[in-house]
Tab-separated table of C-alpha atoms in Angstrom:
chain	number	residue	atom	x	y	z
P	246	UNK	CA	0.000	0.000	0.000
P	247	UNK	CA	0.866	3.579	-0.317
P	248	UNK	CA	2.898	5.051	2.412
P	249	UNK	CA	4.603	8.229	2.957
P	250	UNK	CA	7.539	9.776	5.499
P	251	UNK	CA	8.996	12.946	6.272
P	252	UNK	CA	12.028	14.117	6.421
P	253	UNK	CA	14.023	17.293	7.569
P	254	UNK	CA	15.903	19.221	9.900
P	255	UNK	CA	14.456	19.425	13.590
P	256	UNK	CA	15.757	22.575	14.280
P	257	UNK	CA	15.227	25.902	11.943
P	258	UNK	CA	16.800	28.831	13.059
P	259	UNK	CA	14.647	32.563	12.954
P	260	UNK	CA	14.329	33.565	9.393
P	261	UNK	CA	15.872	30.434	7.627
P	262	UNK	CA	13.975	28.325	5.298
P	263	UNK	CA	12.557	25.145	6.929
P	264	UNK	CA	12.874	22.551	4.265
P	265	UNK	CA	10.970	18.982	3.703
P	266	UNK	CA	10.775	16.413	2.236
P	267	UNK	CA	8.242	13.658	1.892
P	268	UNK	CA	9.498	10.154	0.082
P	269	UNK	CA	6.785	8.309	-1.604
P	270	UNK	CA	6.715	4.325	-1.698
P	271	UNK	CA	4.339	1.950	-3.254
P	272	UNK	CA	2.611	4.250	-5.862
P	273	UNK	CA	4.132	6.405	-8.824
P	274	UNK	CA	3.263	10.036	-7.603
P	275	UNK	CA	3.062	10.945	-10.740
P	276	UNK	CA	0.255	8.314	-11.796
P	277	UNK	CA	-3.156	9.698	-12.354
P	278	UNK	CA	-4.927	12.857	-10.958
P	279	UNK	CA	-3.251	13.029	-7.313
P	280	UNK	CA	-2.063	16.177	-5.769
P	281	UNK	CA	0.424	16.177	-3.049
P	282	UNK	CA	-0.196	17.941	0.186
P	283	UNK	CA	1.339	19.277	3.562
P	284	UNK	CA	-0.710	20.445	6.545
P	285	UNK	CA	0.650	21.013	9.983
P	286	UNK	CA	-0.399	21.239	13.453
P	287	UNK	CA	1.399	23.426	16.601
P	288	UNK	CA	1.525	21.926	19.878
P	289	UNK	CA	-2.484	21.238	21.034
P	290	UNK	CA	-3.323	23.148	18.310
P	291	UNK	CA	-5.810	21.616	15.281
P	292	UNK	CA	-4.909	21.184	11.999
P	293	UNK	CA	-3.557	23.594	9.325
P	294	UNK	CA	-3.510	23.216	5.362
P	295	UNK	CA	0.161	24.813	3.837
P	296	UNK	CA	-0.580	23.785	0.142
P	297	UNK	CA	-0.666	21.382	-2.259
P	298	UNK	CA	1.056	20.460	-5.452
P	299	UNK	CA	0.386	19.279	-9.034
P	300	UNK	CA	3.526	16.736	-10.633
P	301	UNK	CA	2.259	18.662	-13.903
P	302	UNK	CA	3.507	22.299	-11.854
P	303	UNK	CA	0.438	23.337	-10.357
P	304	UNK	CA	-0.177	24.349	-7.107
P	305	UNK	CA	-2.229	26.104	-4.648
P	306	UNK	CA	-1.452	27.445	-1.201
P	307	UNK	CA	-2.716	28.939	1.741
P	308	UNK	CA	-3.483	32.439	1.566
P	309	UNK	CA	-2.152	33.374	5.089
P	310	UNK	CA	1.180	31.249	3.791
P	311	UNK	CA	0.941	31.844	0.065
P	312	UNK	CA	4.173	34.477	0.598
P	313	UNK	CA	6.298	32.519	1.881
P	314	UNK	CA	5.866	28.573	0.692
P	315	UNK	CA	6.745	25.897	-2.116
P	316	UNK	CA	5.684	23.136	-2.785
P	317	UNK	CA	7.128	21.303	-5.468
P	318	UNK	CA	6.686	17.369	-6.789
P	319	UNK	CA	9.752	15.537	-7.928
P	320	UNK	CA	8.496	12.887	-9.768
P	321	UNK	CA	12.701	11.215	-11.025
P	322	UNK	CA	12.689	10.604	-6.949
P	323	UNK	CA	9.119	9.676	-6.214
P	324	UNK	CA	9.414	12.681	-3.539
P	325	UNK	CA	7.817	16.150	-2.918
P	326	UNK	CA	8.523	19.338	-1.170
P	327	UNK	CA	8.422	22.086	1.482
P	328	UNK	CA	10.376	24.813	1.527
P	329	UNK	CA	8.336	28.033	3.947
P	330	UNK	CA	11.149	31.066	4.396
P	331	UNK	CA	11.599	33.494	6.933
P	332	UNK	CA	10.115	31.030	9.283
P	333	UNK	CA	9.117	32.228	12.947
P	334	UNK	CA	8.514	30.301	16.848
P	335	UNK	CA	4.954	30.438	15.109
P	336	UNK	CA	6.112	27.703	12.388
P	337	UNK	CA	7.082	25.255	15.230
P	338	UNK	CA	4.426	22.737	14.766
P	339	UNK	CA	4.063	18.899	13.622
P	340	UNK	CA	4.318	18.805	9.466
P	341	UNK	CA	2.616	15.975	7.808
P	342	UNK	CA	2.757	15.102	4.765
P	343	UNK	CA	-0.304	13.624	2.503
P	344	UNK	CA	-1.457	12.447	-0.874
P	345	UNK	CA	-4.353	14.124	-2.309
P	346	UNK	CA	-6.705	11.672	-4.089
P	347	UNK	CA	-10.038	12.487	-6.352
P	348	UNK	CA	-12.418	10.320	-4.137
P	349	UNK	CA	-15.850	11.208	-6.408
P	350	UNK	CA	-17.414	13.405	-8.271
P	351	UNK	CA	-19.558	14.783	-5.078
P	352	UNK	CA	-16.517	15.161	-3.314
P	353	UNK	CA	-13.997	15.912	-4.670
P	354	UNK	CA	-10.504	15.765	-3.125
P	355	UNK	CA	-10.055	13.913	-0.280
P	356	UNK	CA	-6.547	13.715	2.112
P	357	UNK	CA	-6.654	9.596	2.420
P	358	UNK	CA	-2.998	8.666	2.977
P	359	UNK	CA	-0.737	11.062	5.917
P	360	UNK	CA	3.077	10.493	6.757
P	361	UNK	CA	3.763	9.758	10.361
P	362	UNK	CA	4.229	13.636	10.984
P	363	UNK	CA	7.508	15.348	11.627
P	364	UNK	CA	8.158	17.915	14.429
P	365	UNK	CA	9.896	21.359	13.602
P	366	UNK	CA	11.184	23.505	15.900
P	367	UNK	CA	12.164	26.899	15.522
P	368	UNK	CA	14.599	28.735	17.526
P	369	UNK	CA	18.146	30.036	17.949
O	130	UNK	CA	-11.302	31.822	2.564
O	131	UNK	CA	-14.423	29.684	3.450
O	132	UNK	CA	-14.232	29.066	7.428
O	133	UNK	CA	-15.567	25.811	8.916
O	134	UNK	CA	-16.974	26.098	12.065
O	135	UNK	CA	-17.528	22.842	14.278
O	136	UNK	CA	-19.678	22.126	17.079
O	137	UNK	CA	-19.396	21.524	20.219
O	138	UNK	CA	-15.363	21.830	20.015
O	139	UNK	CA	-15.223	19.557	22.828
O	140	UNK	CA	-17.972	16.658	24.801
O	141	UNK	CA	-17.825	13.916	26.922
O	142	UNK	CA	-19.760	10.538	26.375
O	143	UNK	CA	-19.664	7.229	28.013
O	144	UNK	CA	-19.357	4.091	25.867
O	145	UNK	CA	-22.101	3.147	23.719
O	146	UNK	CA	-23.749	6.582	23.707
O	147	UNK	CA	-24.864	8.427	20.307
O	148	UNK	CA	-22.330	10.911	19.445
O	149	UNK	CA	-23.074	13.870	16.851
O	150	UNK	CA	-20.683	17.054	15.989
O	151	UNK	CA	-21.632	19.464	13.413
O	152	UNK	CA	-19.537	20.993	11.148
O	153	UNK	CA	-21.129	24.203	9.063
O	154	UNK	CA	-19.238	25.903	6.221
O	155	UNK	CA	-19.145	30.034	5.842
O	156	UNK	CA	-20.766	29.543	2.342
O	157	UNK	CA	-21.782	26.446	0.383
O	158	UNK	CA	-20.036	23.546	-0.351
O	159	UNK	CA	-21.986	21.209	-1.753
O	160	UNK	CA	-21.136	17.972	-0.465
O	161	UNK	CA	-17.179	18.806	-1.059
O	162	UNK	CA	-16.707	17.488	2.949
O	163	UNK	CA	-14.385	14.905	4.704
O	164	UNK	CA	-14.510	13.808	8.001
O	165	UNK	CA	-10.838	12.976	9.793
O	166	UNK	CA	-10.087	11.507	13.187
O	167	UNK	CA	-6.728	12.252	14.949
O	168	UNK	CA	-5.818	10.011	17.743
O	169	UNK	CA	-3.002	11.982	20.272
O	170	UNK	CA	0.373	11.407	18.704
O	171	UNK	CA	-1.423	9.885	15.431
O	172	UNK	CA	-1.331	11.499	11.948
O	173	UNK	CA	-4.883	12.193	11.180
O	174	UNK	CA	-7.510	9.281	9.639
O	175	UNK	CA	-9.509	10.047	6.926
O	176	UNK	CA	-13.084	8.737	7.916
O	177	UNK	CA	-16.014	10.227	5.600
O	178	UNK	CA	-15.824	11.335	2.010
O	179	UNK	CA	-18.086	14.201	0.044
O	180	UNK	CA	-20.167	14.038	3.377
O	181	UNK	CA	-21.779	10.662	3.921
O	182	UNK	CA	-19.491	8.050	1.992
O	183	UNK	CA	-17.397	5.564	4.605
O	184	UNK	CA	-14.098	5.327	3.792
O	185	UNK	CA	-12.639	1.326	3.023
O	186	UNK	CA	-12.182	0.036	6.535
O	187	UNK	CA	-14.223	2.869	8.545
O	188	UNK	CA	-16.665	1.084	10.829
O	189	UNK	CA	-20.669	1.475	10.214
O	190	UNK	CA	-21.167	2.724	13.254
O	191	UNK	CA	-19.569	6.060	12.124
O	192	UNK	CA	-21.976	8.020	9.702
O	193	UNK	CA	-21.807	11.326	7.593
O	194	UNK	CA	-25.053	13.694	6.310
O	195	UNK	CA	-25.521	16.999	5.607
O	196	UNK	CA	-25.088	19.513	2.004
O	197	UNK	CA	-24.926	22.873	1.530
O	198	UNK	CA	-23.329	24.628	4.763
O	199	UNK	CA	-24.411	21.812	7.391
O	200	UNK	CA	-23.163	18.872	8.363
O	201	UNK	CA	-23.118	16.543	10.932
O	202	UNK	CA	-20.700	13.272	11.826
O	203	UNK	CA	-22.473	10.495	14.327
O	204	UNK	CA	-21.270	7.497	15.982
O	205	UNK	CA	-24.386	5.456	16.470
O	206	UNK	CA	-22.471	3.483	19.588
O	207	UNK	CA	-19.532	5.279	21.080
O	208	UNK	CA	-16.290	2.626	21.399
O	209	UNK	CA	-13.395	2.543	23.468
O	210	UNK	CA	-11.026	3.234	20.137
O	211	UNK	CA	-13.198	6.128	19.445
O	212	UNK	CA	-12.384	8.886	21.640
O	213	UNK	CA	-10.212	10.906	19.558
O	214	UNK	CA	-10.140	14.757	17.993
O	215	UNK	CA	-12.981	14.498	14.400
O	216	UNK	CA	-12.126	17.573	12.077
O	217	UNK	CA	-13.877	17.925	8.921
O	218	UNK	CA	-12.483	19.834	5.968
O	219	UNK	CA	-13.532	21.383	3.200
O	220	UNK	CA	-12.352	20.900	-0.868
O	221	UNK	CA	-15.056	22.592	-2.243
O	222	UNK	CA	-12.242	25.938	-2.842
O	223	UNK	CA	-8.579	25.049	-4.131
O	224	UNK	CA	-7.331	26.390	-1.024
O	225	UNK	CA	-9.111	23.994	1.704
O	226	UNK	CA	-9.642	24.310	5.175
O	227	UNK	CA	-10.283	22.908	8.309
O	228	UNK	CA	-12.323	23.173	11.239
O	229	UNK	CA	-10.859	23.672	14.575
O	230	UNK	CA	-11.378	20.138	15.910
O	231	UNK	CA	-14.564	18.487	18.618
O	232	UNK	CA	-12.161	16.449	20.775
O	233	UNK	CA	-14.778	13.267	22.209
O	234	UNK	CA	-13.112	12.298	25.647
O	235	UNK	CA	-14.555	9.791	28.070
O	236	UNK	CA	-16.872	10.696	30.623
């Protein structure tokens, strides 16, 4: 089955770009009509959409975040990305990673695979 | 942005009680709503598709109705394995959102 992990630094310093990645395994993520997503959540906090990304170079992203994120799909590596810049103590949160499938026509898309979750800090 | 709003953002219920949070969207959505449940420490579960369709594995006793701005998740018999945070989220716009969570904890 289709499973997905994070990956990244711990530890972002004030102002640096916090970087991740999310490796792919038992699908192409470049098959079919699935975007590629990444949400995260602060400490006892709920749940926050960054963005999501096309393998064909589309993507959309959270207004509030829209400045300052990337999200791009490597499809040679099966992998795709986060890279959010200038980061603050207010990006310290758990990032998950997820694969965005079309469930149905009355729905739409649908989040039904998540990564583990990683947890980014950020401080000096 | 289209804001979800869910109700109550927190209850308590004993096992086998008749659990129902509501979920209501700032405009409509059609039935462009998912249901997800987070256990502490967990990634988050998708449970319900576009409103009232059971994800492959989901137990019956979980259920999903509504269109339009309202909608409501129930557990017909509350279980052990179900206390848990239930968001639902909207993909009706290209940028989707979430609402803020109903954590169910035991009473």
């Amino acid at each position: 089955q289709v499973q997905l992990q994070e990956s990244g630094p711990g530890l972002v310093k004030p102002s640096q770009t916090l970087s991740l990645t999310c490796s792919v395994s038992g699908d192409s993520i470049s098959s079919g009509s699935d975007y590629w997503s990444w949400i995260r959540q602060p400490a006892g906090k709920g749940l926050e959409w960054i963005g999501r990304a096309h393998p064909s170079g589309s993507a959309n992203y959270n207004p509030s975040l829209k400045s300052r994120v990337t999200i791009s799909v490597d499809s040679s590596k099966n992998q795709f990305s986060l890279n959010l810049r200038s980061v603050t103590a207010a990006d310290t949160a758990v990032y998950y990673c997820a694969r965005v499938k079309f469930l149905t026509v009355a729905g739409g898309y649908g989040m039904d695979v998540w990564g583990q979750g990683t947890t980014v800090t950020v401080s000096s | 942005d289209i804001q979800m709003t869910q109700s109550p953002s927190s209850l308590s219920a004993s096992v086998g009680d008749r659990v129902t949070i509501t979920c209501r969207a700032s405009q409509s959505i059609s039935t462009y709503l998912h249901w997800y449940q987070q256990k502490p420490g967990k990634a988050p579960k998708l449970l319900i598709y576009a409103a009232s369709s059971l994800q492959s594995g989901v137990p019956s006793r979980f259920s999903g109705r509504g269109s339009g701005t309202d909608f409501t998740l129930t557990i017909s018999s509350l279980q052990p394995e179900d206390f848990a945070t239930y968001y639902c989220q909207q993909s009706y716009s290209s940028s989707c959102t979430f609402g803020q969570g109903t954590k169910v904890e035991i009473k």
